[in-house]
């Protein structure tokens, strides 16, 4: 099992920046792929970004590309999501997710084996 704990959410104004963290722990997680998803009230859970734990290769959703950056610190077992120029439409609960298989595209939420409980991001205009 892999355990994921998100943190760093909060209330910001449009145009501001915020960094989310995801602490990873558990048995055998060195080869996993990590991703961030988000879900606004009444909407589906959408893919945000992913990163491979070892190689560090990244994938971004078109809606956040150029504004968000996903990264990881392997020594600290932590994945980050740096969010710049936040917009009201970015407001959502952000979830950290992990999967062992990378055959399916990263945006497929059903391909993930582990999920955190989420951290709330609110963006005011």
PDB file of C-alpha atoms in Angstrom:
ATOM      1  CA  UNK A   1       0.000   0.000   0.000  1.00  0.00           C
ATOM      2  CA  UNK A   2       0.962   3.608  -0.665  1.00  0.00           C
ATOM      3  CA  UNK A   3      -0.285   6.476   1.464  1.00  0.00           C
ATOM      4  CA  UNK A   4      -0.670  10.001   0.111  1.00  0.00           C
ATOM      5  CA  UNK A   5      -1.233  13.161   2.141  1.00  0.00           C
ATOM      6  CA  UNK A   6      -1.848  16.512   0.446  1.00  0.00           C
ATOM      7  CA  UNK A   7      -1.235  19.921   1.972  1.00  0.00           C
ATOM      8  CA  UNK A   8      -0.794  23.547   0.963  1.00  0.00           C
ATOM      9  CA  UNK A   9      -4.289  24.471  -0.139  1.00  0.00           C
ATOM     10  CA  UNK A  10      -5.848  27.773   0.808  1.00  0.00           C
ATOM     11  CA  UNK A  11      -7.592  30.952  -0.302  1.00  0.00           C
ATOM     12  CA  UNK A  12      -5.858  33.220  -2.810  1.00  0.00           C
ATOM     13  CA  UNK A  13      -6.784  35.983  -5.211  1.00  0.00           C
ATOM     14  CA  UNK A  14      -6.802  35.571  -8.975  1.00  0.00           C
ATOM     15  CA  UNK A  15      -3.293  35.984 -10.328  1.00  0.00           C
ATOM     16  CA  UNK A  16      -1.635  34.754  -7.146  1.00  0.00           C
ATOM     17  CA  UNK A  17       0.456  31.620  -6.724  1.00  0.00           C
ATOM     18  CA  UNK A  18       0.204  28.589  -4.481  1.00  0.00           C
ATOM     19  CA  UNK A  19       2.234  25.421  -3.987  1.00  0.00           C
ATOM     20  CA  UNK A  20       0.661  22.113  -3.061  1.00  0.00           C
ATOM     21  CA  UNK A  21       2.562  19.211  -1.525  1.00  0.00           C
ATOM     22  CA  UNK A  22       1.916  15.477  -1.522  1.00  0.00           C
ATOM     23  CA  UNK A  23       3.798  13.331   0.976  1.00  0.00           C
ATOM     24  CA  UNK A  24       4.248   9.737  -0.183  1.00  0.00           C
ATOM     25  CA  UNK A  25       4.840   6.752   2.072  1.00  0.00           C
ATOM     26  CA  UNK A  26       4.318   2.999   2.097  1.00  0.00           C
ATOM     27  CA  UNK A  27       5.727  -0.181   0.639  1.00  0.00           C
ATOM     28  CA  UNK A  28       7.406  -0.214  -2.768  1.00  0.00           C
ATOM     29  CA  UNK A  29       6.671   3.105  -4.436  1.00  0.00           C
ATOM     30  CA  UNK A  30       9.956   3.827  -6.218  1.00  0.00           C
ATOM     31  CA  UNK A  31       8.594   3.156  -9.721  1.00  0.00           C
ATOM     32  CA  UNK A  32       5.225   4.867  -9.410  1.00  0.00           C
ATOM     33  CA  UNK A  33       3.855   7.729 -11.459  1.00  0.00           C
ATOM     34  CA  UNK A  34       2.401  10.621  -9.488  1.00  0.00           C
ATOM     35  CA  UNK A  35      -0.371  12.912 -10.621  1.00  0.00           C
ATOM     36  CA  UNK A  36      -2.555  15.762  -9.467  1.00  0.00           C
ATOM     37  CA  UNK A  37      -6.278  15.800 -10.152  1.00  0.00           C
ATOM     38  CA  UNK A  38      -8.856  18.382  -9.168  1.00  0.00           C
ATOM     39  CA  UNK A  39     -12.586  18.391  -8.639  1.00  0.00           C
ATOM     40  CA  UNK A  40     -14.890  21.385  -8.291  1.00  0.00           C
ATOM     41  CA  UNK A  41     -18.333  21.058  -6.658  1.00  0.00           C
ATOM     42  CA  UNK A  42     -20.776  19.338  -8.987  1.00  0.00           C
ATOM     43  CA  UNK A  43     -18.102  18.596 -11.582  1.00  0.00           C
ATOM     44  CA  UNK A  44     -16.024  15.605 -12.614  1.00  0.00           C
ATOM     45  CA  UNK A  45     -12.552  14.934 -11.314  1.00  0.00           C
ATOM     46  CA  UNK A  46     -10.123  16.300 -13.914  1.00  0.00           C
ATOM     47  CA  UNK A  47      -6.484  15.545 -14.606  1.00  0.00           C
ATOM     48  CA  UNK A  48      -4.029  18.350 -13.872  1.00  0.00           C
ATOM     49  CA  UNK A  49      -0.462  17.059 -14.191  1.00  0.00           C
ATOM     50  CA  UNK A  50       1.703  13.965 -13.747  1.00  0.00           C
ATOM     51  CA  UNK A  51       5.336  13.127 -13.137  1.00  0.00           C
ATOM     52  CA  UNK A  52       7.274   9.864 -13.163  1.00  0.00           C
ATOM     53  CA  UNK A  53       8.977   9.247  -9.838  1.00  0.00           C
ATOM     54  CA  UNK A  54      12.323   8.126 -11.212  1.00  0.00           C
ATOM     55  CA  UNK A  55      12.749   9.893 -14.567  1.00  0.00           C
ATOM     56  CA  UNK A  56      10.815  13.041 -13.726  1.00  0.00           C
ATOM     57  CA  UNK A  57       9.042  13.207 -17.080  1.00  0.00           C
ATOM     58  CA  UNK A  58       5.903  15.346 -16.931  1.00  0.00           C
ATOM     59  CA  UNK A  59       2.496  15.652 -18.555  1.00  0.00           C
ATOM     60  CA  UNK A  60       0.123  18.605 -18.182  1.00  0.00           C
ATOM     61  CA  UNK A  61      -3.518  19.235 -18.882  1.00  0.00           C
ATOM     62  CA  UNK A  62      -4.062  21.869 -21.543  1.00  0.00           C
ATOM     63  CA  UNK A  63      -5.957  24.043 -19.067  1.00  0.00           C
ATOM     64  CA  UNK A  64      -2.934  24.484 -16.796  1.00  0.00           C
ATOM     65  CA  UNK A  65       0.014  24.180 -19.161  1.00  0.00           C
ATOM     66  CA  UNK A  66       2.315  27.171 -18.826  1.00  0.00           C
ATOM     67  CA  UNK A  67       0.913  28.120 -15.415  1.00  0.00           C
ATOM     68  CA  UNK A  68       1.373  24.998 -13.280  1.00  0.00           C
ATOM     69  CA  UNK A  69       4.539  23.004 -12.669  1.00  0.00           C
ATOM     70  CA  UNK A  70       4.697  19.537 -11.145  1.00  0.00           C
ATOM     71  CA  UNK A  71       7.918  18.408  -9.497  1.00  0.00           C
ATOM     72  CA  UNK A  72       9.172  15.898  -6.966  1.00  0.00           C
ATOM     73  CA  UNK A  73      11.835  15.561  -4.318  1.00  0.00           C
ATOM     74  CA  UNK A  74      12.743  11.880  -4.228  1.00  0.00           C
ATOM     75  CA  UNK A  75      14.799  12.199  -1.047  1.00  0.00           C
ATOM     76  CA  UNK A  76      11.842  13.729   0.785  1.00  0.00           C
ATOM     77  CA  UNK A  77       9.272  11.441  -0.879  1.00  0.00           C
ATOM     78  CA  UNK A  78       7.226  14.475  -1.816  1.00  0.00           C
ATOM     79  CA  UNK A  79       5.510  15.671  -4.983  1.00  0.00           C
ATOM     80  CA  UNK A  80       4.713  19.338  -5.529  1.00  0.00           C
ATOM     81  CA  UNK A  81       2.361  21.329  -7.691  1.00  0.00           C
ATOM     82  CA  UNK A  82       3.406  24.936  -8.182  1.00  0.00           C
ATOM     83  CA  UNK A  83       0.394  26.905  -9.362  1.00  0.00           C
ATOM     84  CA  UNK A  84       0.992  30.361 -10.830  1.00  0.00           C
ATOM     85  CA  UNK A  85      -1.437  32.951 -12.179  1.00  0.00           C
ATOM     86  CA  UNK A  86      -4.369  31.210 -10.555  1.00  0.00           C
ATOM     87  CA  UNK A  87      -7.809  31.766 -12.019  1.00  0.00           C
ATOM     88  CA  UNK A  88     -11.245  31.403 -10.411  1.00  0.00           C
ATOM     89  CA  UNK A  89     -11.829  28.325 -12.557  1.00  0.00           C
ATOM     90  CA  UNK A  90      -8.836  26.682 -10.860  1.00  0.00           C
ATOM     91  CA  UNK A  91     -10.759  26.549  -7.583  1.00  0.00           C
ATOM     92  CA  UNK A  92     -11.306  22.930  -6.584  1.00  0.00           C
ATOM     93  CA  UNK A  93     -10.263  20.191  -4.228  1.00  0.00           C
ATOM     94  CA  UNK A  94      -6.881  19.013  -5.444  1.00  0.00           C
ATOM     95  CA  UNK A  95      -6.039  15.332  -5.103  1.00  0.00           C
ATOM     96  CA  UNK A  96      -2.722  13.572  -5.254  1.00  0.00           C
ATOM     97  CA  UNK A  97      -2.758  10.154  -6.932  1.00  0.00           C
ATOM     98  CA  UNK A  98      -0.277   7.359  -7.598  1.00  0.00           C
ATOM     99  CA  UNK A  99      -0.166   4.401  -9.946  1.00  0.00           C
ATOM    100  CA  UNK A 100       2.275   1.611 -10.669  1.00  0.00           C
ATOM    101  CA  UNK A 101       1.376   1.109 -14.323  1.00  0.00           C
ATOM    102  CA  UNK A 102       2.044   3.787 -16.934  1.00  0.00           C
ATOM    103  CA  UNK A 103       0.578   1.982 -19.939  1.00  0.00           C
ATOM    104  CA  UNK A 104      -2.660   3.983 -19.826  1.00  0.00           C
ATOM    105  CA  UNK A 105      -2.571   7.752 -20.327  1.00  0.00           C
ATOM    106  CA  UNK A 106      -1.996   9.740 -17.159  1.00  0.00           C
ATOM    107  CA  UNK A 107      -5.337  11.534 -17.448  1.00  0.00           C
ATOM    108  CA  UNK A 108      -7.265   8.299 -16.878  1.00  0.00           C
ATOM    109  CA  UNK A 109      -8.259   8.576 -13.218  1.00  0.00           C
ATOM    110  CA  UNK A 110      -9.298   4.912 -13.067  1.00  0.00           C
ATOM    111  CA  UNK A 111      -5.728   3.810 -13.727  1.00  0.00           C
ATOM    112  CA  UNK A 112      -4.561   5.112 -10.340  1.00  0.00           C
ATOM    113  CA  UNK A 113      -4.175   2.793  -7.386  1.00  0.00           C
ATOM    114  CA  UNK A 114      -3.838   5.289  -4.546  1.00  0.00           C
ATOM    115  CA  UNK A 115      -5.445   8.615  -3.690  1.00  0.00           C
ATOM    116  CA  UNK A 116      -5.002  11.253  -1.049  1.00  0.00           C
ATOM    117  CA  UNK A 117      -7.886  12.935   0.751  1.00  0.00           C
ATOM    118  CA  UNK A 118      -7.490  16.226  -1.093  1.00  0.00           C
ATOM    119  CA  UNK A 119      -6.689  19.824  -0.235  1.00  0.00           C
ATOM    120  CA  UNK A 120      -8.997  22.762  -0.956  1.00  0.00           C
ATOM    121  CA  UNK A 121      -7.891  25.583  -3.255  1.00  0.00           C
ATOM    122  CA  UNK A 122     -10.120  28.647  -3.434  1.00  0.00           C
ATOM    123  CA  UNK A 123      -9.464  31.487  -5.878  1.00  0.00           C
ATOM    124  CA  UNK A 124     -11.297  34.788  -5.545  1.00  0.00           C
ATOM    125  CA  UNK A 125     -11.541  37.384  -8.305  1.00  0.00           C
TER     126      UNK A 125
END
